[in-house]
Short mmCIF file of C-alpha atoms and ligand atoms in Angstrom, two decimals:
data_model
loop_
_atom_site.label_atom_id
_atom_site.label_comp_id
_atom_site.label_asym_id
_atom_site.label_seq_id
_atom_site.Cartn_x
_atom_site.Cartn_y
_atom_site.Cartn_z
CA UNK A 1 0.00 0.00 0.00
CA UNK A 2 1.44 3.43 -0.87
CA UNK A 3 0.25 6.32 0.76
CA UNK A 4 0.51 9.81 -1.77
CA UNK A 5 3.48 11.70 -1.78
CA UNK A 6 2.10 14.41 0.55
CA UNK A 7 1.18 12.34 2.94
CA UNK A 8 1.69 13.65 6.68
CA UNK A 9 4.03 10.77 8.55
CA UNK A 10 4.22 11.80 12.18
CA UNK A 11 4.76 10.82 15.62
CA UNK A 12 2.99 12.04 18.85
CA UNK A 13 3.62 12.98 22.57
CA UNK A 14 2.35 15.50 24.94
CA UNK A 15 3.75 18.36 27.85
CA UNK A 16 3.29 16.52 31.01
CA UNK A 17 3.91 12.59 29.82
CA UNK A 18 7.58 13.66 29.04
CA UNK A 19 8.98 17.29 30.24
CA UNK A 20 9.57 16.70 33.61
CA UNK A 21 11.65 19.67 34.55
CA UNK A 22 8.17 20.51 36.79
CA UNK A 23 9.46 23.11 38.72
CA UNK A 24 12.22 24.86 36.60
CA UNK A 25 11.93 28.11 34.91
CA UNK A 26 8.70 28.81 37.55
CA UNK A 27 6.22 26.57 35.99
CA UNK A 28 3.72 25.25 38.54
CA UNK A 29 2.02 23.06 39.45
CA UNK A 30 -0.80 21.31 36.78
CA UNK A 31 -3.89 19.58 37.82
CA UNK A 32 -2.27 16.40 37.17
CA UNK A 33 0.66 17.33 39.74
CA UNK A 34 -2.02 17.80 42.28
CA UNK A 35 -3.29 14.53 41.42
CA UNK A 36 0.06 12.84 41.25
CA UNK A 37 0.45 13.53 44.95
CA UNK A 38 -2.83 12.24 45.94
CA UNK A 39 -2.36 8.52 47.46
CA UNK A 40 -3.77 6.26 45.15
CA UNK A 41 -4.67 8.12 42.34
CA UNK A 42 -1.33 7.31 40.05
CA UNK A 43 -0.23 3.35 40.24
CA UNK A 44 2.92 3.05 42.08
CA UNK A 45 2.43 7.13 42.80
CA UNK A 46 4.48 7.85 39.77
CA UNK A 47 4.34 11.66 39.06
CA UNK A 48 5.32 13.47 35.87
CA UNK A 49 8.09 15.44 38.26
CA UNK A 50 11.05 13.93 36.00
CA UNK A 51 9.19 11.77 33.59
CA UNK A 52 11.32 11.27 30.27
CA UNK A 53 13.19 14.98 31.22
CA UNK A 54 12.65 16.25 27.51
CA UNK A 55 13.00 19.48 28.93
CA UNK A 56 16.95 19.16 29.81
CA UNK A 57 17.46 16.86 26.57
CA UNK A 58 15.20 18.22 23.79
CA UNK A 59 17.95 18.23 21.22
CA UNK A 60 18.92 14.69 21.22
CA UNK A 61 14.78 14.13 21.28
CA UNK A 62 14.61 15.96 18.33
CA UNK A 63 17.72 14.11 16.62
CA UNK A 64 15.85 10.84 17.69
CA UNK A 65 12.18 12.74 15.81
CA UNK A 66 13.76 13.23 13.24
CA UNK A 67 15.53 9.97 12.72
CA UNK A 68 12.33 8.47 11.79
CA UNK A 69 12.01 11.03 8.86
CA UNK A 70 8.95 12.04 9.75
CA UNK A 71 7.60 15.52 8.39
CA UNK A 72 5.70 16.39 11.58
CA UNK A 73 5.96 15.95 15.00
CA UNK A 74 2.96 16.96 17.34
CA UNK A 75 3.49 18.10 20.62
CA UNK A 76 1.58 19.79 23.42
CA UNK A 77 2.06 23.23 25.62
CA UNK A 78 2.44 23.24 29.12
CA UNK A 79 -0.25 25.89 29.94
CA UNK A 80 1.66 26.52 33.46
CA UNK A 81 4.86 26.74 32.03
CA UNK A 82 3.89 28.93 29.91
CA UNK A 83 1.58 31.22 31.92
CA UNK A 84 2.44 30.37 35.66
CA UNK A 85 -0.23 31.96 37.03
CA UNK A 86 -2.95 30.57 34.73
CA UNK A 87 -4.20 34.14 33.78
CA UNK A 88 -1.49 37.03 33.37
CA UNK A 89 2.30 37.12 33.13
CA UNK A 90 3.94 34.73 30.32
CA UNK A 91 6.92 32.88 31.95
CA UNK A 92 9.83 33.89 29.24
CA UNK A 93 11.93 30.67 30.54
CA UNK A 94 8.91 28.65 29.79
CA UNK A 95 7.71 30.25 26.35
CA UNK A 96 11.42 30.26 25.36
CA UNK A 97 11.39 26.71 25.62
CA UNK A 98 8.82 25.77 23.13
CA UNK A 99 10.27 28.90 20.45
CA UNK A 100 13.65 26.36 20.73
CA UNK A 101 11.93 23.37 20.36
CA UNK A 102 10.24 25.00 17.45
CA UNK A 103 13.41 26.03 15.89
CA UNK A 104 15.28 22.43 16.73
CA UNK A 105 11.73 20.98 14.35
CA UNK A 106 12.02 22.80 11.70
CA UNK A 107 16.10 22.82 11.48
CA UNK A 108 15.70 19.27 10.48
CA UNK A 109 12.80 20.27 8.81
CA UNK A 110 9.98 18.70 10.57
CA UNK A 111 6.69 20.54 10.98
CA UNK A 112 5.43 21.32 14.56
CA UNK A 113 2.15 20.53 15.24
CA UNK A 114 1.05 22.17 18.30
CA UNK A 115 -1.86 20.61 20.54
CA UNK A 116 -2.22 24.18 23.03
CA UNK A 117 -4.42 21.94 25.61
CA UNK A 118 -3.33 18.42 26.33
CA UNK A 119 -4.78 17.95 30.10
CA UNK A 120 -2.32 19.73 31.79
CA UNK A 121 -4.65 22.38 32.94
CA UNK A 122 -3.06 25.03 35.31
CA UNK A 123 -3.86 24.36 39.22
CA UNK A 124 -4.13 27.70 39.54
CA UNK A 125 -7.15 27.77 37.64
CA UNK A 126 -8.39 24.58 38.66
CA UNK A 127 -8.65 26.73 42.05
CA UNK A 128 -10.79 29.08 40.84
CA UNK A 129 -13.27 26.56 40.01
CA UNK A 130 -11.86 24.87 36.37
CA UNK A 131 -13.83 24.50 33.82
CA UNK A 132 -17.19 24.48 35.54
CA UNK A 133 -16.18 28.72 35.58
CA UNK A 134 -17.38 29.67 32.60
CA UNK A 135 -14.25 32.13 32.39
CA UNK A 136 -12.35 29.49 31.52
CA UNK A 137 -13.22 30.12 28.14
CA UNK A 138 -11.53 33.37 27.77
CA UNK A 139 -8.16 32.77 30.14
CA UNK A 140 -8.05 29.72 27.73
CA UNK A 141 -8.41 31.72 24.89
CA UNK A 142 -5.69 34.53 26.26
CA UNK A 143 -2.58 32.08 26.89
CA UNK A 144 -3.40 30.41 23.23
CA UNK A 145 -3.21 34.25 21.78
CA UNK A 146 0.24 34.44 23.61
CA UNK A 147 1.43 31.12 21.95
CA UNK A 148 0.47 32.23 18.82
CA UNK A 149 1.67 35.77 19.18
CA UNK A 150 5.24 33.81 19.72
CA UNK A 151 5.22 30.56 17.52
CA UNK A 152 3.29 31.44 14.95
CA UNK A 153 5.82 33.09 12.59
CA UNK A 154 7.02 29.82 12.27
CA UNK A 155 3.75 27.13 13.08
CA UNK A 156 0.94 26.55 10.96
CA UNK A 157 -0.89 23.52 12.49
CA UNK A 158 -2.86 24.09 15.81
CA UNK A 159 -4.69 21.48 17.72
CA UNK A 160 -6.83 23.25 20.36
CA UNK A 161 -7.67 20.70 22.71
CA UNK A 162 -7.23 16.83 22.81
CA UNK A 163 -9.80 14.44 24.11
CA UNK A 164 -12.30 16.28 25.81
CA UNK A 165 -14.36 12.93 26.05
CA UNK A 166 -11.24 11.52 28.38
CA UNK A 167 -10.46 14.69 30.44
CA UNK A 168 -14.05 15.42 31.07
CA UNK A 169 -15.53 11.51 31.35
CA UNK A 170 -12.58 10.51 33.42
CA UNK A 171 -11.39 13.37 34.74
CA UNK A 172 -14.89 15.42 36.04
CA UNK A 173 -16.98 12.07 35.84
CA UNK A 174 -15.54 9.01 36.98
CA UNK A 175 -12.31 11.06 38.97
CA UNK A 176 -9.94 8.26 37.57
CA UNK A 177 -8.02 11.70 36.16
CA UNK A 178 -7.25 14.81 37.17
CA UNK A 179 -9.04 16.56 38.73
CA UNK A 180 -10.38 13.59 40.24
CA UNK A 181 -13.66 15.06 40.89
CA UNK A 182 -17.03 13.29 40.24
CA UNK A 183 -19.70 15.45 39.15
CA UNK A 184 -23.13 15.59 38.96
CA UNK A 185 -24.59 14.94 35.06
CA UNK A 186 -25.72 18.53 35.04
CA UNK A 187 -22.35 19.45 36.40
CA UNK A 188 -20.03 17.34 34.56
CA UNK A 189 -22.77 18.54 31.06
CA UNK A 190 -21.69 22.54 32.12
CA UNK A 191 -18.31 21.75 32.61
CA UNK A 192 -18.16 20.05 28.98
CA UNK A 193 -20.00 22.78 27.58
CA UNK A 194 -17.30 25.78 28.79
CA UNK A 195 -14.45 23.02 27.37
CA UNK A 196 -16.62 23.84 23.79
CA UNK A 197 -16.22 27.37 24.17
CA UNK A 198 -12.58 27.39 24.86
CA UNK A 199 -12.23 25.47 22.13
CA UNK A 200 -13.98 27.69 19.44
CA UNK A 201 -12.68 30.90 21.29
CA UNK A 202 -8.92 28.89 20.94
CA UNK A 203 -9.97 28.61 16.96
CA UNK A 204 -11.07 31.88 16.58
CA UNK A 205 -7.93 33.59 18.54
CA UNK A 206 -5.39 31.81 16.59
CA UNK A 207 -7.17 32.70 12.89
CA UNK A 208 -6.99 36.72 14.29
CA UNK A 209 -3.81 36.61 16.04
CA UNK A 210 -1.33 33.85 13.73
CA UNK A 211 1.24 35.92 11.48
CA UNK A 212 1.10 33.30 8.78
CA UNK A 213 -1.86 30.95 7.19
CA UNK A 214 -2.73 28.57 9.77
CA UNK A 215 -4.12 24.63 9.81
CA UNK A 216 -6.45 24.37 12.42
CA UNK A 217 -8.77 21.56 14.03
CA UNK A 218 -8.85 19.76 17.17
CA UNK A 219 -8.01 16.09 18.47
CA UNK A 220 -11.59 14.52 19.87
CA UNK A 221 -11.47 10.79 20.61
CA UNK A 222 -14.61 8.25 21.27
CA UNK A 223 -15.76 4.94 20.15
CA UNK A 224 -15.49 3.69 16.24
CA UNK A 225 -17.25 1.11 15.40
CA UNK A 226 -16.62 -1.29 12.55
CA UNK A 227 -19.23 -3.41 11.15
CA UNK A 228 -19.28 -6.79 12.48
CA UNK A 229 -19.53 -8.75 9.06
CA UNK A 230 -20.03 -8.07 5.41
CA UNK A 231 -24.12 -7.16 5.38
CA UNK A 232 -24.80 -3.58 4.04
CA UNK A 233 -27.35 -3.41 7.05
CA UNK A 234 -24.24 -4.13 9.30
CA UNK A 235 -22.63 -1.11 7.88
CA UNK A 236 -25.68 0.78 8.91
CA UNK A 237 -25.39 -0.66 12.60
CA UNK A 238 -22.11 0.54 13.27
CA UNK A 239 -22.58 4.37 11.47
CA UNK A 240 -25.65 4.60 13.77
CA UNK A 241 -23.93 3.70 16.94
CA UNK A 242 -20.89 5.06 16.24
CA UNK A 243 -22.91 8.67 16.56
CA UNK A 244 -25.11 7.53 19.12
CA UNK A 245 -24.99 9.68 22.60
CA UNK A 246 -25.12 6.54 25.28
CA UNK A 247 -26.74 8.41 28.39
CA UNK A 248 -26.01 5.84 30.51
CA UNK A 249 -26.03 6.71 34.10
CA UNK A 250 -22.05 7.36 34.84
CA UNK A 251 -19.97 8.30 32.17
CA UNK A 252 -21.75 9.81 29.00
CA UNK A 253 -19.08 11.49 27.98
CA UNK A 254 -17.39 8.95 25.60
CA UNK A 255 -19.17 9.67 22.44
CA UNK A 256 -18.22 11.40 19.24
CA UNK A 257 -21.37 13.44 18.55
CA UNK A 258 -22.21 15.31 21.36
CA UNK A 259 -18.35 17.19 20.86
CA UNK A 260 -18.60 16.84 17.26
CA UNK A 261 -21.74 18.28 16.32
CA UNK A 262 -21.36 20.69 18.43
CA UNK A 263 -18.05 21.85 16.73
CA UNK A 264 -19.00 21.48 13.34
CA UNK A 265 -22.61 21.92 13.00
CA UNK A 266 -23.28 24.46 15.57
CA UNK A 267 -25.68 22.71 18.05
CA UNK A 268 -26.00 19.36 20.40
CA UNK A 269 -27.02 16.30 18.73
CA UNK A 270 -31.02 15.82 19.51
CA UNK A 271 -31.06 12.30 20.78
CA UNK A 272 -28.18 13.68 23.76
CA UNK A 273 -30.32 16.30 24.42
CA UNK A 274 -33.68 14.55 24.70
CA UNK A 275 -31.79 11.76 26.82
CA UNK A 276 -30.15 14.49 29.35
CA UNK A 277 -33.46 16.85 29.89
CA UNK A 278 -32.96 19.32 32.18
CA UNK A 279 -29.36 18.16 33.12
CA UNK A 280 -28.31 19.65 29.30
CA UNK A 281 -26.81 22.87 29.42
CA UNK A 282 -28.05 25.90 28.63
CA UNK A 283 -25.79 27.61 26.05
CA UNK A 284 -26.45 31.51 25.84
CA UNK A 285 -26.88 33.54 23.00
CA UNK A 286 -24.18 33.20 20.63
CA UNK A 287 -22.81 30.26 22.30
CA UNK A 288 -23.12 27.80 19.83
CA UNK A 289 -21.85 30.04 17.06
CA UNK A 290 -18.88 30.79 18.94
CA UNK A 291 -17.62 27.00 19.90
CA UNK A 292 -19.09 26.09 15.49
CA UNK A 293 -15.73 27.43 14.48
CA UNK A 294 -14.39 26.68 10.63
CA UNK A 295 -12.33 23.57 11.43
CA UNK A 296 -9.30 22.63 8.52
CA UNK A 297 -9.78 19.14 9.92
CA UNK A 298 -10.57 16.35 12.11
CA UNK A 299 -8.16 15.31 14.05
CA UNK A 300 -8.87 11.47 15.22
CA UNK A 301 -7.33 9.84 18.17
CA UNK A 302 -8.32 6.52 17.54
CA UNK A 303 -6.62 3.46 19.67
CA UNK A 304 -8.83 0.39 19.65
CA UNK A 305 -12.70 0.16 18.21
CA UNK A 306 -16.24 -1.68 18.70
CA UNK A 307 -18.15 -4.21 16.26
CA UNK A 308 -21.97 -3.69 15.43
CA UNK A 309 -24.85 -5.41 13.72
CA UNK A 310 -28.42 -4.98 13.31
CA UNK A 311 -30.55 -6.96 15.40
CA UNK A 312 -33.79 -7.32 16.21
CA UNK A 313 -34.10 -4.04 18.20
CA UNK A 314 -32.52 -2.13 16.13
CA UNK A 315 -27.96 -1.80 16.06
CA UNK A 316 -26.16 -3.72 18.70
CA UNK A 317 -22.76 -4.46 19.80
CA UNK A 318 -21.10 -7.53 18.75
CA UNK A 319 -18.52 -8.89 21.02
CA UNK A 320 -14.85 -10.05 19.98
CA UNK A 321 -14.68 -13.57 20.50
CA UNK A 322 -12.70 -14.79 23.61
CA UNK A 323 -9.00 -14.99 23.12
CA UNK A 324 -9.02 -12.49 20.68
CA UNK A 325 -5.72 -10.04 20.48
CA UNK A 326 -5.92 -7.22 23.39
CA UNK A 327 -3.27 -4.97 23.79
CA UNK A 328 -1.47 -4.51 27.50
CA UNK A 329 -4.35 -1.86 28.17
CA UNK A 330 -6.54 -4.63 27.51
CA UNK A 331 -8.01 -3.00 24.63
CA UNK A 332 -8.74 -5.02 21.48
CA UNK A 333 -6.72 -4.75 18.59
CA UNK A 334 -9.20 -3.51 15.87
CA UNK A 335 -7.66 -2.42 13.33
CA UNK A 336 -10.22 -2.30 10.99
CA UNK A 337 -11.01 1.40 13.22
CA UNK A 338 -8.52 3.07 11.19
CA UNK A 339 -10.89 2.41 7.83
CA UNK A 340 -14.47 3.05 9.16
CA UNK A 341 -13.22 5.89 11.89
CA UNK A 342 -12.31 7.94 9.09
CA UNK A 343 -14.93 7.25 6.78
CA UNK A 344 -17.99 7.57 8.91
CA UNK A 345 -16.07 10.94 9.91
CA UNK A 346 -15.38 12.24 7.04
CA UNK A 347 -18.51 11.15 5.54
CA UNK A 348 -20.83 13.04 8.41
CA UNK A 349 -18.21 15.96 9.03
CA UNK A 350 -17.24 16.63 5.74
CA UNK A 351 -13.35 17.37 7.02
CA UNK A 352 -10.23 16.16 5.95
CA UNK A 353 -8.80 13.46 8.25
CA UNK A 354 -5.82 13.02 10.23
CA UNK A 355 -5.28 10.21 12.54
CA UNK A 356 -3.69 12.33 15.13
CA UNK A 357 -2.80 9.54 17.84
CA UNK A 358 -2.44 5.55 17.22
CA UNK A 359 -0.46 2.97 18.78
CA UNK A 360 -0.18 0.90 21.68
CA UNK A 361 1.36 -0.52 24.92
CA UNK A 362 3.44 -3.62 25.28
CA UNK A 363 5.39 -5.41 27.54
CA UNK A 364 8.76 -3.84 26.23
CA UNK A 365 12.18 -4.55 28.01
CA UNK A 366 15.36 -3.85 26.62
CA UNK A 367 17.01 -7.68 25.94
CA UNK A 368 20.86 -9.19 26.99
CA UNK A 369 21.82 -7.74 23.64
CA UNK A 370 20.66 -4.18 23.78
CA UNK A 371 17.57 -4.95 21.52
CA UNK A 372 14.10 -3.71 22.41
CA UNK A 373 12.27 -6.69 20.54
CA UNK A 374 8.65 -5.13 20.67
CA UNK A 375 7.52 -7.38 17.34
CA UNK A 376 3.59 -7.02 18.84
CA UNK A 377 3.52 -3.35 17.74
CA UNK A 378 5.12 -3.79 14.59
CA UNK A 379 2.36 -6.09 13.69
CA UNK A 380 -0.27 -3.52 15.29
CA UNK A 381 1.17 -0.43 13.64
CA UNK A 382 1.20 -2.82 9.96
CA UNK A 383 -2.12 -3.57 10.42
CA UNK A 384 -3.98 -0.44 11.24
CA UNK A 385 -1.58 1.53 8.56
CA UNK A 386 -2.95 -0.91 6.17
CA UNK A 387 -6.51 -0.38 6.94
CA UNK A 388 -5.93 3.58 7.18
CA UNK A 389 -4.53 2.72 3.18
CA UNK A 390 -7.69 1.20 2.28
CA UNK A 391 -9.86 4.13 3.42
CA UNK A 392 -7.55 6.51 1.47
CA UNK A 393 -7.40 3.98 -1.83
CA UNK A 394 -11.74 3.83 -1.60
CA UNK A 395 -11.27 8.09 -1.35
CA UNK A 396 -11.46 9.08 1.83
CA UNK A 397 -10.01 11.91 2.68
CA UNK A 398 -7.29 11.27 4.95
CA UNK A 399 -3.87 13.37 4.87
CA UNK A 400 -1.75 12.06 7.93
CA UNK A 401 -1.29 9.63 11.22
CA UNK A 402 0.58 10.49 14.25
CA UNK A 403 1.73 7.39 16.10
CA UNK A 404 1.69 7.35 19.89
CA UNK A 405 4.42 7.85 21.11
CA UNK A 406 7.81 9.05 20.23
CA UNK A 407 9.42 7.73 23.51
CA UNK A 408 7.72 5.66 26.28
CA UNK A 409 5.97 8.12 28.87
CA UNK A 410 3.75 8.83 31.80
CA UNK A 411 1.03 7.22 31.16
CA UNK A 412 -1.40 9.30 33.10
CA UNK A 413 -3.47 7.31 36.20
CA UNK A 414 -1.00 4.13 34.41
CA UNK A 415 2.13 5.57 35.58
CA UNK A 416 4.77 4.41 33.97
CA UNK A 417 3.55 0.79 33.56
CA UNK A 418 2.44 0.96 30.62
CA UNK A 419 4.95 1.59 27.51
CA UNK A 420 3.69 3.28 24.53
CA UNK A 421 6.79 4.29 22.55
CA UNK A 422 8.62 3.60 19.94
CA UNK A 423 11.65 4.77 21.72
CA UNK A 424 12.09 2.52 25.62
CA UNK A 425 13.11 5.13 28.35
CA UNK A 426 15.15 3.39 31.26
CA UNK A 427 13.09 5.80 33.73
CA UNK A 428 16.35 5.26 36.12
CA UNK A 429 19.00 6.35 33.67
CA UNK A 430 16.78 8.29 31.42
CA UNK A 431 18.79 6.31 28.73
CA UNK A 432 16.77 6.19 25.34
CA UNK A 433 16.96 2.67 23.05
CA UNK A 434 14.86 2.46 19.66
CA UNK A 435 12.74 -0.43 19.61
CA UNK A 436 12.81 -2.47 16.61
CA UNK A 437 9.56 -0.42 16.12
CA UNK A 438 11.17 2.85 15.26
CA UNK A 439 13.49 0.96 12.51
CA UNK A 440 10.21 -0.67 10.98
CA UNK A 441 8.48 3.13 11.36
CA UNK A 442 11.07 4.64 9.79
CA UNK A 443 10.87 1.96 6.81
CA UNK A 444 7.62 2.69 5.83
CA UNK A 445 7.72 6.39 5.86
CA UNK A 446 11.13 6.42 3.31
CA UNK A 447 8.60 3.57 0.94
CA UNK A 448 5.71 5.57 1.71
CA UNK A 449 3.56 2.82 2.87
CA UNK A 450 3.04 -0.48 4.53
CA UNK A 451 4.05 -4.16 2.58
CA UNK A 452 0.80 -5.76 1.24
CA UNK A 453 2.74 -8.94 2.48
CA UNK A 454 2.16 -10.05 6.07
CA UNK A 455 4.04 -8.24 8.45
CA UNK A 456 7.71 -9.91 8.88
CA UNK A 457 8.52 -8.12 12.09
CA UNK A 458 12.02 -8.31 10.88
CA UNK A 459 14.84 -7.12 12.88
C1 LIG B 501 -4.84 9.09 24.75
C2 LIG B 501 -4.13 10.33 25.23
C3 LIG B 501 -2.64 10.24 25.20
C4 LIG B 501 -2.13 8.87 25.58
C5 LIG B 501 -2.88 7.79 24.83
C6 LIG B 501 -2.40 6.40 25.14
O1 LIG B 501 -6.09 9.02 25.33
O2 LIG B 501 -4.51 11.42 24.45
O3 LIG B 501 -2.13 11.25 26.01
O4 LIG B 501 -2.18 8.72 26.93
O5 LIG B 501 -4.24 7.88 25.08
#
């Protein structure tokens, strides 16, 4: 499978799963450095305190980037490096950080593509009441303006916020994530809605404020669901769930529509709003308008997925069979996600695509001989980029995929259990070791594309 000569080949990480460097150059403390210090919150009460120190060795990060020949490389901003307070000064130590980083990208000439809210949401505004205060919003929107007014000389591509299905659901529902807190429906719905507004405020900021022509969209997440066999009405099954609001009691959060259509058409999808009555929220004038921002594209996190059919009630989930592959996260391996994700996307958003996170975590050691054998996520990475091939081959619009990760990380309530990269970190030494991964990685981005043949998993 070739993928066209434009083609965006990338690989992913975020501020506070490899910085460390937590308290230099006065950054404070995040709302996952709260939680870090919480007992139980984090297995093994990891923190992100030194995590893979990419602060202190950025350059040799970037060499290792830009070994794989990639043409992009998204990362996130630390919002309290950047603006220690939350709301007010810019930290020049911390901003000054990200301008090199910038520079180190695009001296070996890979594109930055910059995610400005990746969870690490300042304490200090987390104490003023988070994102249930609807002035979130705007101190949101006044630290991106800052970022741009710096970076933006020299970055196109913006990401506003990642995942707000994960940071709200866990994070304001189920308090398995920072915050930790577990709302009320009503609550958590509120909460979600001022996370909207950011986002379009973010949108609209950086299309006033950037100094040259900018790419901008957003990186959502939530279930994809494949049809479970061949049957047209199968098909049907899985489009209809996949933009289906589930208002179960507890988490409700982890759907696509409810973000989506809210983004891109302007208003919250009608089945969400009958199921969550008076617990919806109540946008004021203009709201909607504000967070239905033009979007470049859709930026699709997509991990693992769901099988559907049509029974007789109507589309339900098929289960994988027992024994069937599941990653170390215990989520399947589906990668049949990375051809319907896109298409049912594109097809109801009418966006170009990019996969903006995919990969997985594996039992990964580094062997007697040096050698980080991690053949599992060869065979992932081969099958999902195959599937992502199809979609583009039957015309979906798809321009790029972002693995997860460039280096192993923090792996948020995980710790650092669970391994994601395609670069081991000894978390004692710090010492970096490519995993036969990156090799394979950096294989198919020189062909352009992934071997029709099964996958070798050659060293
Ligand atoms: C996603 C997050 C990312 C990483 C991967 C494994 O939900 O966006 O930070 O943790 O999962």
């Amino acid at each position: 499978m070739t993928f066209p000569s434009d083609f965006v080949w990338g690989v992913a990480s975020s501020s506070y799963q490899i910085e460390g460097a937590a308290s230099q150059g006065g950054r404070t403390p995040s709302v996952w450095d709260t939680f870090c210090r919480e007992p139980g919150r984090v297995h093994g009460g990891h923190t992100g305190d030194v995590a893979c120190d990419h602060v202190n060795r950025m350059p040799a990060d970037v060499g290792l980037i830009a070994g794989l020949g990639v043409n992009a490389y998204r990362l996130s901003i630390s919002w309290p490096r950047v603006i220690p307070g939350g709301v007010g000064e810019v930290s020049q130590e911390g901003l000054g950080f990200y301008d090199r980083l910038v520079d180190a990208l695009l001296g070996h000439r890979v594109a930055p593509w910059i995610t400005l809210y990746h969870w690490d949401h300042p304490q200090a505004i987390q104490d003023r009441g988070g994102w249930l205060n609807r002035e979130s919003a705007d101190w949101f929107a006044e630290y991106v303006g800052r970022v741009v007014d710096r970076l933006s000389d020299r970055v196109a591509n913006w990401i506003t916020i990642n995942e707000p299905q994960i940071f709200i659901g866990m994070g304001h529902i189920t308090g398995t994530h920072a915050p930790g807190l577990e709302l009320s429906r009503r609550e958590s719905l509120l909460a979600a809605h001022h996370v909207m507004l950011a986002h379009g405020k973010a949108a609209q900021t950086i299309r006033e404020r950037a100094k040259t022509p900018t790419n901008v969209g957003w990186a959502p997440v939530g279930a994809v669901v494949s049809p479970a066999d061949g049957h047209e009405s199968s098909v049907d099954a899985a489009r209809e769930l996949m933009f289906r609001v589930s208002p179960t009691e507890g988490n409700w959060a982890f759907n696509n529509s409810w973000f989506a259509d809210a983004a891109v058409f302007g208003r919250y999808p009608e089945d969400g709003l009958r199921a969550f009555g008076s617990d919806a929220p109540e946008p004021r004038a203009g709201d909607m308008e504000q967070i239905a921002q033009p979007l470049d594209f859709y930026g699709a996190n997509t991990y693992t997925g769901l099988r559907a059919r049509q029974g007789a009630d109507g589309p339900e989930a098929v289960e994988f069979p027992p024994g069937s592959p599941r990653t170390m996260f215990d989520w399947p391996v589906a990668p049949e996600s990375l051809y319907w994700g896109p298409r049912f996307l594109a097809e109801r958003y009418k966006l170009p695509v990019y996969i903006m996170e995919n990969g997985l975590a594996s039992m990964d050691w580094v062997g007697e001989d040096g050698q980080v054998r991690d053949m599992g996520r060869i065979d992932f990475l081969s099958r999902y980029l195959k599937q992502l091939g199809r979609a583009i081959n039957d015309g979906v619009d798809v321009r790029g995929y972002f693995c997860w990760s460039i280096l192993d990380n923090f792996e948020w309530a995980e710790g650092y259990r669970m391994r994601f990269g395609l670069v081991h970190v000894d978390y004692q030494t710090l010492l970096r070791t490519p995993k036969a991964s990156y090799a394979w990685y950096r294989d198919v981005i020189s062909g352009r594309g992934v071997s029709a043949e099964p996958c070798q998993g050659k060293m």
